[in-house]
Amino acid sequence: MKKLTILISIFFFILSSVSAQELRCNVTVSSQKIKGANKNLFRTMQSDLYEFMNNRKWTEHVYSYDEKIKCNILIRLDEQIAADEFRGSIQVQLTRPVYNSSYETTILNIKDNDFHCRYVEYQPLEFNETSNRDNLTNILAYYAYVILGFDYDTFSPMGGTQYFEKAQAIVNNSQNAAMKGWKAFESERNRYWLVENMLNNSYQDYRNCLYQYHRQGLDLMSERPDDGRSTIANALRDIQKVFRRRPNTYIVQAFFDAKADELVNIFSKSYPDERNRVMAILTEVDPANGNKYEKIAENEGF
């Protein structure tokens, strides 16, 4: 009987450990542009990156399986520079369930063209928070914390701060890295600027928008669609404030890369006055998607 009790305790310990990790991250490594390469190498890489993202403990919180954060990472390798050195891009997408519905909303959908790494098949991936010895694990850990930061911001005001700070620490530790993506002068839209924007008090309205849009807007729409839609419309004013302070801010474009289609679906069902107010904001702050937003205006409304 005592042995049975011990076995049961071990089983539940293992079960809780398995469910403790925060991310449910789908990882894809595409190597189609690299001709004549050992394809098994890239399958092993994909498996190793999957294990790194999903089996590492990123926070102090315990998650059930259903609570895990759903995200996708697509790595396109364009060039094999050496036997263990690769260059390409990494696309990161984060989704979140909407309360009391089967709908999942996209929070983040960004592409980083400065993916440059070394990878040796069957060599363990090691991440050190205080060094920049491995650009591959630094990039993955950086985006793990960015994913957590954005997700937490949608559930509580400024809830992701500690994770953005962890991502910023990786950026700071990578300032002497030879590989691109970490420094302010290299681009206006890279890893440096993404986390800088999220922690910059001048752009705090953006983070207020994330909370209002998702927790007080989308999560309310299944029960009170008009109220939820109205909150989202008001939240867009916060994005407008950030845009007017600095039109080319990375996070503003990142918001609309994730939300443009969703906004069309939401406000095509809106009242005329609300629809007009939203259209005025969208055409000002996101003219690149103007053709999409015309569908809102075309709707006759109520």
PDB file of C-alpha atoms in Angstrom:
ATOM      1  CA  MET A   1       0.000   0.000   0.000  1.00  0.00           C
ATOM      2  CA  LYS A   2       2.849   2.338   0.869  1.00  0.00           C
ATOM      3  CA  LYS A   3       4.513   1.622  -2.495  1.00  0.00           C
ATOM      4  CA  LEU A   4       1.255   2.367  -4.288  1.00  0.00           C
ATOM      5  CA  THR A   5       0.955   5.698  -2.485  1.00  0.00           C
ATOM      6  CA  ILE A   6       4.514   6.599  -3.476  1.00  0.00           C
ATOM      7  CA  LEU A   7       3.864   5.670  -7.104  1.00  0.00           C
ATOM      8  CA  ILE A   8       0.705   7.773  -7.173  1.00  0.00           C
ATOM      9  CA  SER A   9       2.592  10.726  -5.685  1.00  0.00           C
ATOM     10  CA  ILE A  10       5.326  10.373  -8.299  1.00  0.00           C
ATOM     11  CA  PHE A  11       2.712  10.185 -11.069  1.00  0.00           C
ATOM     12  CA  PHE A  12       1.010  13.386  -9.993  1.00  0.00           C
ATOM     13  CA  PHE A  13       4.370  15.131  -9.525  1.00  0.00           C
ATOM     14  CA  ILE A  14       5.334  14.216 -13.093  1.00  0.00           C
ATOM     15  CA  LEU A  15       1.907  15.256 -14.363  1.00  0.00           C
ATOM     16  CA  SER A  16       2.120  18.641 -12.641  1.00  0.00           C
ATOM     17  CA  SER A  17       5.640  19.149 -13.974  1.00  0.00           C
ATOM     18  CA  VAL A  18       4.519  18.425 -17.522  1.00  0.00           C
ATOM     19  CA  SER A  19       1.663  20.910 -17.235  1.00  0.00           C
ATOM     20  CA  ALA A  20       3.752  23.566 -15.514  1.00  0.00           C
ATOM     21  CA  GLN A  21       5.303  25.059 -18.622  1.00  0.00           C
ATOM     22  CA  GLU A  22       3.607  28.148 -20.003  1.00  0.00           C
ATOM     23  CA  LEU A  23       3.835  27.863 -23.778  1.00  0.00           C
ATOM     24  CA  ARG A  24       2.107  25.681 -26.323  1.00  0.00           C
ATOM     25  CA  CYS A  25       4.384  26.761 -29.137  1.00  0.00           C
ATOM     26  CA  ASN A  26       4.253  25.267 -32.600  1.00  0.00           C
ATOM     27  CA  VAL A  27       7.702  25.542 -34.193  1.00  0.00           C
ATOM     28  CA  THR A  28       8.354  25.138 -37.912  1.00  0.00           C
ATOM     29  CA  VAL A  29      11.760  25.290 -39.586  1.00  0.00           C
ATOM     30  CA  SER A  30      11.629  25.726 -43.360  1.00  0.00           C
ATOM     31  CA  SER A  31      14.810  25.089 -45.368  1.00  0.00           C
ATOM     32  CA  GLN A  32      13.372  25.011 -48.899  1.00  0.00           C
ATOM     33  CA  LYS A  33      15.749  27.705 -50.145  1.00  0.00           C
ATOM     34  CA  ILE A  34      18.817  25.743 -49.077  1.00  0.00           C
ATOM     35  CA  LYS A  35      19.552  23.285 -51.858  1.00  0.00           C
ATOM     36  CA  GLY A  36      21.424  20.044 -51.366  1.00  0.00           C
ATOM     37  CA  ALA A  37      21.446  20.286 -47.565  1.00  0.00           C
ATOM     38  CA  ASN A  38      20.973  17.443 -45.125  1.00  0.00           C
ATOM     39  CA  LYS A  39      17.227  17.655 -44.454  1.00  0.00           C
ATOM     40  CA  ASN A  40      17.539  15.536 -41.336  1.00  0.00           C
ATOM     41  CA  LEU A  41      19.574  18.349 -39.795  1.00  0.00           C
ATOM     42  CA  PHE A  42      16.630  20.723 -40.099  1.00  0.00           C
ATOM     43  CA  ARG A  43      14.172  18.179 -38.731  1.00  0.00           C
ATOM     44  CA  THR A  44      16.418  17.770 -35.708  1.00  0.00           C
ATOM     45  CA  MET A  45      16.712  21.554 -35.389  1.00  0.00           C
ATOM     46  CA  GLN A  46      12.936  21.915 -35.452  1.00  0.00           C
ATOM     47  CA  SER A  47      12.557  19.277 -32.756  1.00  0.00           C
ATOM     48  CA  ASP A  48      15.224  20.874 -30.554  1.00  0.00           C
ATOM     49  CA  LEU A  49      13.693  24.339 -30.879  1.00  0.00           C
ATOM     50  CA  TYR A  50      10.269  22.930 -30.053  1.00  0.00           C
ATOM     51  CA  GLU A  51      11.658  21.315 -26.901  1.00  0.00           C
ATOM     52  CA  PHE A  52      13.430  24.522 -25.920  1.00  0.00           C
ATOM     53  CA  MET A  53      10.307  26.668 -26.198  1.00  0.00           C
ATOM     54  CA  ASN A  54       7.812  24.235 -24.681  1.00  0.00           C
ATOM     55  CA  ASN A  55       9.725  22.380 -21.989  1.00  0.00           C
ATOM     56  CA  ARG A  56      11.516  25.282 -20.359  1.00  0.00           C
ATOM     57  CA  LYS A  57       9.967  27.053 -17.350  1.00  0.00           C
ATOM     58  CA  TRP A  58       9.692  30.752 -18.229  1.00  0.00           C
ATOM     59  CA  THR A  59       7.737  32.074 -15.227  1.00  0.00           C
ATOM     60  CA  GLU A  60       7.032  31.191 -11.611  1.00  0.00           C
ATOM     61  CA  HIS A  61       3.408  30.429 -12.400  1.00  0.00           C
ATOM     62  CA  VAL A  62       1.839  27.009 -12.860  1.00  0.00           C
ATOM     63  CA  TYR A  63      -0.325  26.466 -15.929  1.00  0.00           C
ATOM     64  CA  SER A  64      -2.787  23.722 -16.725  1.00  0.00           C
ATOM     65  CA  TYR A  65      -2.709  22.407 -20.287  1.00  0.00           C
ATOM     66  CA  ASP A  66      -5.780  24.445 -21.259  1.00  0.00           C
ATOM     67  CA  GLU A  67      -4.206  27.616 -19.856  1.00  0.00           C
ATOM     68  CA  LYS A  68      -1.040  27.378 -21.906  1.00  0.00           C
ATOM     69  CA  ILE A  69      -0.311  30.265 -24.249  1.00  0.00           C
ATOM     70  CA  LYS A  70      -0.732  29.333 -27.898  1.00  0.00           C
ATOM     71  CA  CYS A  71       1.882  30.696 -30.252  1.00  0.00           C
ATOM     72  CA  ASN A  72       3.600  29.853 -33.522  1.00  0.00           C
ATOM     73  CA  ILE A  73       7.184  30.327 -34.606  1.00  0.00           C
ATOM     74  CA  LEU A  74       8.111  29.964 -38.259  1.00  0.00           C
ATOM     75  CA  ILE A  75      11.810  30.043 -39.103  1.00  0.00           C
ATOM     76  CA  ARG A  76      12.666  30.327 -42.787  1.00  0.00           C
ATOM     77  CA  LEU A  77      16.303  29.556 -43.472  1.00  0.00           C
ATOM     78  CA  ASP A  78      17.430  31.310 -46.640  1.00  0.00           C
ATOM     79  CA  GLU A  79      21.154  30.659 -46.545  1.00  0.00           C
ATOM     80  CA  GLN A  80      23.604  28.143 -45.094  1.00  0.00           C
ATOM     81  CA  ILE A  81      26.785  30.141 -44.546  1.00  0.00           C
ATOM     82  CA  ALA A  82      28.779  27.278 -43.044  1.00  0.00           C
ATOM     83  CA  ALA A  83      28.123  23.743 -41.846  1.00  0.00           C
ATOM     84  CA  ASP A  84      26.664  25.102 -38.598  1.00  0.00           C
ATOM     85  CA  GLU A  85      25.726  28.676 -39.530  1.00  0.00           C
ATOM     86  CA  PHE A  86      22.415  29.848 -41.003  1.00  0.00           C
ATOM     87  CA  ARG A  87      20.640  33.064 -41.946  1.00  0.00           C
ATOM     88  CA  GLY A  88      16.973  33.759 -42.572  1.00  0.00           C
ATOM     89  CA  SER A  89      13.892  35.127 -40.823  1.00  0.00           C
ATOM     90  CA  ILE A  90      11.693  34.283 -37.857  1.00  0.00           C
ATOM     91  CA  GLN A  91       7.967  34.980 -37.731  1.00  0.00           C
ATOM     92  CA  VAL A  92       6.226  35.028 -34.360  1.00  0.00           C
ATOM     93  CA  GLN A  93       2.474  34.780 -33.898  1.00  0.00           C
ATOM     94  CA  LEU A  94       0.591  34.879 -30.603  1.00  0.00           C
ATOM     95  CA  THR A  95      -3.098  34.099 -30.174  1.00  0.00           C
ATOM     96  CA  ARG A  96      -5.431  34.305 -27.211  1.00  0.00           C
ATOM     97  CA  PRO A  97      -8.839  32.732 -26.559  1.00  0.00           C
ATOM     98  CA  VAL A  98     -11.769  35.109 -26.230  1.00  0.00           C
ATOM     99  CA  TYR A  99     -13.919  34.580 -23.144  1.00  0.00           C
ATOM    100  CA  ASN A 100     -17.028  32.455 -23.543  1.00  0.00           C
ATOM    101  CA  SER A 101     -16.467  31.775 -27.241  1.00  0.00           C
ATOM    102  CA  SER A 102     -14.554  29.485 -29.594  1.00  0.00           C
ATOM    103  CA  TYR A 103     -12.862  32.483 -31.208  1.00  0.00           C
ATOM    104  CA  GLU A 104      -9.124  33.075 -30.872  1.00  0.00           C
ATOM    105  CA  THR A 105      -7.759  36.555 -31.467  1.00  0.00           C
ATOM    106  CA  THR A 106      -4.296  37.302 -32.843  1.00  0.00           C
ATOM    107  CA  ILE A 107      -2.316  39.552 -30.498  1.00  0.00           C
ATOM    108  CA  LEU A 108       1.022  39.556 -32.261  1.00  0.00           C
ATOM    109  CA  ASN A 109       2.126  38.676 -35.775  1.00  0.00           C
ATOM    110  CA  ILE A 110       5.617  39.986 -36.522  1.00  0.00           C
ATOM    111  CA  LYS A 111       8.460  39.018 -38.824  1.00  0.00           C
ATOM    112  CA  ASP A 112      12.103  39.457 -37.844  1.00  0.00           C
ATOM    113  CA  ASN A 113      14.438  39.398 -40.854  1.00  0.00           C
ATOM    114  CA  ASP A 114      17.608  39.367 -38.735  1.00  0.00           C
ATOM    115  CA  PHE A 115      17.586  35.689 -37.838  1.00  0.00           C
ATOM    116  CA  HIS A 116      21.210  34.505 -37.844  1.00  0.00           C
ATOM    117  CA  CYS A 117      22.375  31.555 -35.794  1.00  0.00           C
ATOM    118  CA  ARG A 118      24.701  28.649 -35.321  1.00  0.00           C
ATOM    119  CA  TYR A 119      23.295  25.177 -34.776  1.00  0.00           C
ATOM    120  CA  VAL A 120      25.089  21.870 -34.327  1.00  0.00           C
ATOM    121  CA  GLU A 121      22.968  18.743 -34.624  1.00  0.00           C
ATOM    122  CA  TYR A 122      22.553  16.810 -31.351  1.00  0.00           C
ATOM    123  CA  GLN A 123      24.360  19.487 -29.353  1.00  0.00           C
ATOM    124  CA  PRO A 124      22.205  20.634 -26.391  1.00  0.00           C
ATOM    125  CA  LEU A 125      20.727  24.117 -26.625  1.00  0.00           C
ATOM    126  CA  GLU A 126      21.924  26.249 -23.737  1.00  0.00           C
ATOM    127  CA  PHE A 127      20.576  29.621 -22.665  1.00  0.00           C
ATOM    128  CA  ASN A 128      22.326  31.929 -20.219  1.00  0.00           C
ATOM    129  CA  GLU A 129      20.448  35.040 -19.158  1.00  0.00           C
ATOM    130  CA  THR A 130      23.662  36.953 -18.507  1.00  0.00           C
ATOM    131  CA  SER A 131      25.580  36.285 -21.706  1.00  0.00           C
ATOM    132  CA  ASN A 132      25.239  36.394 -25.481  1.00  0.00           C
ATOM    133  CA  ARG A 133      27.239  33.301 -26.308  1.00  0.00           C
ATOM    134  CA  ASP A 134      24.426  31.639 -28.265  1.00  0.00           C
ATOM    135  CA  ASN A 135      22.451  33.893 -30.596  1.00  0.00           C
ATOM    136  CA  LEU A 136      19.937  31.133 -31.356  1.00  0.00           C
ATOM    137  CA  THR A 137      18.784  30.603 -27.776  1.00  0.00           C
ATOM    138  CA  ASN A 138      18.965  34.337 -27.082  1.00  0.00           C
ATOM    139  CA  ILE A 139      16.515  34.993 -29.923  1.00  0.00           C
ATOM    140  CA  LEU A 140      14.181  32.206 -28.810  1.00  0.00           C
ATOM    141  CA  ALA A 141      14.248  33.282 -25.156  1.00  0.00           C
ATOM    142  CA  TYR A 142      13.721  36.904 -26.169  1.00  0.00           C
ATOM    143  CA  TYR A 143      10.577  36.011 -28.105  1.00  0.00           C
ATOM    144  CA  ALA A 144       9.361  33.703 -25.327  1.00  0.00           C
ATOM    145  CA  TYR A 145       9.420  36.655 -22.939  1.00  0.00           C
ATOM    146  CA  VAL A 146       7.870  38.981 -25.534  1.00  0.00           C
ATOM    147  CA  ILE A 147       5.042  36.462 -26.027  1.00  0.00           C
ATOM    148  CA  LEU A 148       4.489  36.296 -22.279  1.00  0.00           C
ATOM    149  CA  GLY A 149       4.582  40.078 -21.953  1.00  0.00           C
ATOM    150  CA  PHE A 150       1.962  40.674 -24.642  1.00  0.00           C
ATOM    151  CA  ASP A 151      -0.282  37.899 -23.339  1.00  0.00           C
ATOM    152  CA  TYR A 152      -0.157  39.140 -19.738  1.00  0.00           C
ATOM    153  CA  ASP A 153      -0.860  42.714 -20.864  1.00  0.00           C
ATOM    154  CA  THR A 154      -4.190  41.584 -22.329  1.00  0.00           C
ATOM    155  CA  PHE A 155      -5.344  40.130 -19.014  1.00  0.00           C
ATOM    156  CA  SER A 156      -4.263  42.860 -16.589  1.00  0.00           C
ATOM    157  CA  PRO A 157      -3.113  46.482 -16.955  1.00  0.00           C
ATOM    158  CA  MET A 158       0.653  46.522 -17.622  1.00  0.00           C
ATOM    159  CA  GLY A 159       0.678  42.864 -16.557  1.00  0.00           C
ATOM    160  CA  GLY A 160       3.568  41.880 -18.820  1.00  0.00           C
ATOM    161  CA  THR A 161       6.158  44.353 -17.513  1.00  0.00           C
ATOM    162  CA  GLN A 162       8.431  41.830 -15.817  1.00  0.00           C
ATOM    163  CA  TYR A 163       8.629  39.743 -19.005  1.00  0.00           C
ATOM    164  CA  PHE A 164       9.372  42.722 -21.221  1.00  0.00           C
ATOM    165  CA  GLU A 165      12.126  43.588 -18.756  1.00  0.00           C
ATOM    166  CA  LYS A 166      13.563  40.092 -19.138  1.00  0.00           C
ATOM    167  CA  ALA A 167      13.476  40.499 -22.922  1.00  0.00           C
ATOM    168  CA  GLN A 168      15.192  43.868 -22.569  1.00  0.00           C
ATOM    169  CA  ALA A 169      17.914  42.272 -20.436  1.00  0.00           C
ATOM    170  CA  ILE A 170      18.651  39.883 -23.303  1.00  0.00           C
ATOM    171  CA  VAL A 171      18.849  42.874 -25.658  1.00  0.00           C
ATOM    172  CA  ASN A 172      21.245  44.647 -23.309  1.00  0.00           C
ATOM    173  CA  ASN A 173      23.449  41.570 -23.016  1.00  0.00           C
ATOM    174  CA  SER A 174      23.574  41.316 -26.805  1.00  0.00           C
ATOM    175  CA  GLN A 175      24.844  44.813 -27.555  1.00  0.00           C
ATOM    176  CA  ASN A 176      28.306  43.496 -28.421  1.00  0.00           C
ATOM    177  CA  ALA A 177      26.941  40.604 -30.502  1.00  0.00           C
ATOM    178  CA  ALA A 178      28.286  40.331 -34.034  1.00  0.00           C
ATOM    179  CA  MET A 179      24.893  39.268 -35.391  1.00  0.00           C
ATOM    180  CA  LYS A 180      22.217  41.830 -36.254  1.00  0.00           C
ATOM    181  CA  GLY A 181      18.866  42.532 -34.651  1.00  0.00           C
ATOM    182  CA  TRP A 182      19.882  43.747 -31.208  1.00  0.00           C
ATOM    183  CA  LYS A 183      21.045  47.328 -31.728  1.00  0.00           C
ATOM    184  CA  ALA A 184      19.061  50.552 -32.076  1.00  0.00           C
ATOM    185  CA  PHE A 185      20.952  51.900 -35.095  1.00  0.00           C
ATOM    186  CA  GLU A 186      20.528  48.763 -37.215  1.00  0.00           C
ATOM    187  CA  SER A 187      16.819  49.236 -37.939  1.00  0.00           C
ATOM    188  CA  GLU A 188      13.729  51.067 -36.722  1.00  0.00           C
ATOM    189  CA  ARG A 189      11.876  47.758 -36.405  1.00  0.00           C
ATOM    190  CA  ASN A 190      13.944  45.111 -34.722  1.00  0.00           C
ATOM    191  CA  ARG A 191      14.245  43.322 -31.403  1.00  0.00           C
ATOM    192  CA  TYR A 192      15.737  46.392 -29.719  1.00  0.00           C
ATOM    193  CA  TRP A 193      12.866  48.694 -30.647  1.00  0.00           C
ATOM    194  CA  LEU A 194      10.053  46.241 -29.984  1.00  0.00           C
ATOM    195  CA  VAL A 195      10.851  45.876 -26.313  1.00  0.00           C
ATOM    196  CA  GLU A 196      12.006  49.498 -25.967  1.00  0.00           C
ATOM    197  CA  ASN A 197       8.604  50.647 -27.184  1.00  0.00           C
ATOM    198  CA  MET A 198       6.775  48.343 -24.791  1.00  0.00           C
ATOM    199  CA  LEU A 199       8.697  49.680 -21.775  1.00  0.00           C
ATOM    200  CA  ASN A 200       8.770  53.329 -22.868  1.00  0.00           C
ATOM    201  CA  ASN A 201       6.430  55.375 -20.652  1.00  0.00           C
ATOM    202  CA  SER A 202       5.700  57.664 -23.593  1.00  0.00           C
ATOM    203  CA  TYR A 203       3.860  54.768 -25.261  1.00  0.00           C
ATOM    204  CA  GLN A 204       2.003  53.479 -22.218  1.00  0.00           C
ATOM    205  CA  ASP A 205      -1.296  54.216 -23.963  1.00  0.00           C
ATOM    206  CA  TYR A 206      -0.497  51.328 -26.303  1.00  0.00           C
ATOM    207  CA  ARG A 207      -0.407  48.888 -23.425  1.00  0.00           C
ATOM    208  CA  ASN A 208      -3.597  50.364 -21.994  1.00  0.00           C
ATOM    209  CA  CYS A 209      -5.164  49.636 -25.366  1.00  0.00           C
ATOM    210  CA  LEU A 210      -4.076  45.993 -25.241  1.00  0.00           C
ATOM    211  CA  TYR A 211      -5.890  45.508 -21.936  1.00  0.00           C
ATOM    212  CA  GLN A 212      -9.040  47.436 -22.843  1.00  0.00           C
ATOM    213  CA  TYR A 213      -9.290  45.946 -26.326  1.00  0.00           C
ATOM    214  CA  HIS A 214      -9.026  42.341 -25.133  1.00  0.00           C
ATOM    215  CA  ARG A 215     -10.161  42.058 -21.509  1.00  0.00           C
ATOM    216  CA  GLN A 216     -12.804  44.784 -21.476  1.00  0.00           C
ATOM    217  CA  GLY A 217     -13.724  44.622 -25.153  1.00  0.00           C
ATOM    218  CA  LEU A 218     -13.480  41.252 -26.887  1.00  0.00           C
ATOM    219  CA  ASP A 219     -14.094  39.259 -23.697  1.00  0.00           C
ATOM    220  CA  LEU A 220     -17.365  41.134 -23.226  1.00  0.00           C
ATOM    221  CA  MET A 221     -18.727  40.757 -26.736  1.00  0.00           C
ATOM    222  CA  SER A 222     -20.329  37.332 -26.321  1.00  0.00           C
ATOM    223  CA  GLU A 223     -22.637  38.748 -23.634  1.00  0.00           C
ATOM    224  CA  ARG A 224     -22.864  42.452 -24.530  1.00  0.00           C
ATOM    225  CA  PRO A 225     -21.602  42.949 -28.096  1.00  0.00           C
ATOM    226  CA  ASP A 226     -22.457  46.650 -28.312  1.00  0.00           C
ATOM    227  CA  ASP A 227     -20.662  47.462 -25.061  1.00  0.00           C
ATOM    228  CA  GLY A 228     -17.637  45.386 -26.015  1.00  0.00           C
ATOM    229  CA  ARG A 229     -17.420  47.008 -29.438  1.00  0.00           C
ATOM    230  CA  SER A 230     -17.716  50.469 -27.898  1.00  0.00           C
ATOM    231  CA  THR A 231     -14.806  49.719 -25.552  1.00  0.00           C
ATOM    232  CA  ILE A 232     -12.676  48.577 -28.486  1.00  0.00           C
ATOM    233  CA  ALA A 233     -13.520  51.778 -30.357  1.00  0.00           C
ATOM    234  CA  ASN A 234     -12.393  53.834 -27.363  1.00  0.00           C
ATOM    235  CA  ALA A 235      -9.244  51.737 -27.007  1.00  0.00           C
ATOM    236  CA  LEU A 236      -8.242  52.665 -30.551  1.00  0.00           C
ATOM    237  CA  ARG A 237      -7.925  56.256 -29.383  1.00  0.00           C
ATOM    238  CA  ASP A 238      -4.963  55.149 -27.267  1.00  0.00           C
ATOM    239  CA  ILE A 239      -3.253  53.800 -30.387  1.00  0.00           C
ATOM    240  CA  GLN A 240      -3.995  57.133 -32.055  1.00  0.00           C
ATOM    241  CA  LYS A 241      -2.247  58.976 -29.213  1.00  0.00           C
ATOM    242  CA  VAL A 242       0.898  56.878 -29.654  1.00  0.00           C
ATOM    243  CA  PHE A 243       0.792  57.385 -33.418  1.00  0.00           C
ATOM    244  CA  ARG A 244       0.574  61.164 -33.018  1.00  0.00           C
ATOM    245  CA  ARG A 245       3.570  61.172 -30.704  1.00  0.00           C
ATOM    246  CA  ARG A 246       5.661  59.154 -33.149  1.00  0.00           C
ATOM    247  CA  PRO A 247       4.038  57.919 -36.385  1.00  0.00           C
ATOM    248  CA  ASN A 248       6.707  55.335 -37.224  1.00  0.00           C
ATOM    249  CA  THR A 249       6.657  53.565 -33.876  1.00  0.00           C
ATOM    250  CA  TYR A 250       7.242  49.837 -34.358  1.00  0.00           C
ATOM    251  CA  ILE A 251       4.478  48.699 -32.029  1.00  0.00           C
ATOM    252  CA  VAL A 252       1.795  50.729 -33.844  1.00  0.00           C
ATOM    253  CA  GLN A 253       2.373  48.878 -37.102  1.00  0.00           C
ATOM    254  CA  ALA A 254       2.689  45.591 -35.190  1.00  0.00           C
ATOM    255  CA  PHE A 255      -0.771  46.196 -33.723  1.00  0.00           C
ATOM    256  CA  PHE A 256      -2.410  46.577 -37.128  1.00  0.00           C
ATOM    257  CA  ASP A 257      -0.451  43.688 -38.638  1.00  0.00           C
ATOM    258  CA  ALA A 258      -2.283  41.547 -36.083  1.00  0.00           C
ATOM    259  CA  LYS A 259      -5.637  43.333 -35.930  1.00  0.00           C
ATOM    260  CA  ALA A 260      -6.591  44.845 -39.322  1.00  0.00           C
ATOM    261  CA  ASP A 261      -8.858  41.998 -40.481  1.00  0.00           C
ATOM    262  CA  GLU A 262     -10.386  41.596 -37.045  1.00  0.00           C
ATOM    263  CA  LEU A 263     -11.235  45.295 -36.852  1.00  0.00           C
ATOM    264  CA  VAL A 264     -13.070  45.040 -40.163  1.00  0.00           C
ATOM    265  CA  ASN A 265     -15.142  42.142 -38.831  1.00  0.00           C
ATOM    266  CA  ILE A 266     -15.918  43.933 -35.567  1.00  0.00           C
ATOM    267  CA  PHE A 267     -16.951  47.317 -36.935  1.00  0.00           C
ATOM    268  CA  SER A 268     -18.760  46.143 -40.039  1.00  0.00           C
ATOM    269  CA  LYS A 269     -21.553  45.379 -37.559  1.00  0.00           C
ATOM    270  CA  SER A 270     -21.334  48.772 -35.877  1.00  0.00           C
ATOM    271  CA  TYR A 271     -23.693  51.754 -35.730  1.00  0.00           C
ATOM    272  CA  PRO A 272     -23.081  54.542 -38.267  1.00  0.00           C
ATOM    273  CA  ASP A 273     -21.686  57.142 -35.846  1.00  0.00           C
ATOM    274  CA  GLU A 274     -19.355  54.629 -34.177  1.00  0.00           C
ATOM    275  CA  ARG A 275     -18.311  53.284 -37.566  1.00  0.00           C
ATOM    276  CA  ASN A 276     -17.435  56.779 -38.758  1.00  0.00           C
ATOM    277  CA  ARG A 277     -15.380  57.544 -35.637  1.00  0.00           C
ATOM    278  CA  VAL A 278     -13.444  54.313 -35.993  1.00  0.00           C
ATOM    279  CA  MET A 279     -12.867  54.868 -39.698  1.00  0.00           C
ATOM    280  CA  ALA A 280     -11.416  58.312 -38.986  1.00  0.00           C
ATOM    281  CA  ILE A 281      -8.899  56.788 -36.563  1.00  0.00           C
ATOM    282  CA  LEU A 282      -7.976  53.841 -38.776  1.00  0.00           C
ATOM    283  CA  THR A 283      -7.442  55.852 -41.932  1.00  0.00           C
ATOM    284  CA  GLU A 284      -5.168  58.212 -39.993  1.00  0.00           C
ATOM    285  CA  VAL A 285      -3.019  55.709 -38.130  1.00  0.00           C
ATOM    286  CA  ASP A 286      -3.009  52.773 -40.577  1.00  0.00           C
ATOM    287  CA  PRO A 287      -3.332  54.066 -44.140  1.00  0.00           C
ATOM    288  CA  ALA A 288      -1.541  50.966 -45.485  1.00  0.00           C
ATOM    289  CA  ASN A 289      -4.674  48.930 -44.774  1.00  0.00           C
ATOM    290  CA  GLY A 290      -7.061  51.581 -46.076  1.00  0.00           C
ATOM    291  CA  ASN A 291      -8.538  49.248 -48.695  1.00  0.00           C
ATOM    292  CA  LYS A 292      -9.488  46.769 -46.007  1.00  0.00           C
ATOM    293  CA  TYR A 293     -11.137  49.427 -43.857  1.00  0.00           C
ATOM    294  CA  GLU A 294     -13.294  50.592 -46.749  1.00  0.00           C
ATOM    295  CA  LYS A 295     -15.341  47.443 -46.110  1.00  0.00           C
ATOM    296  CA  ILE A 296     -16.412  48.958 -42.801  1.00  0.00           C
ATOM    297  CA  ALA A 297     -17.736  52.063 -44.529  1.00  0.00           C
ATOM    298  CA  GLU A 298     -19.542  49.985 -47.151  1.00  0.00           C
ATOM    299  CA  ASN A 299     -21.681  48.317 -44.498  1.00  0.00           C
ATOM    300  CA  GLU A 300     -25.111  49.878 -44.121  1.00  0.00           C
ATOM    301  CA  GLY A 301     -25.074  49.312 -40.390  1.00  0.00           C
ATOM    302  CA  PHE A 302     -28.255  49.538 -38.355  1.00  0.00           C
TER     303      PHE A 302
END
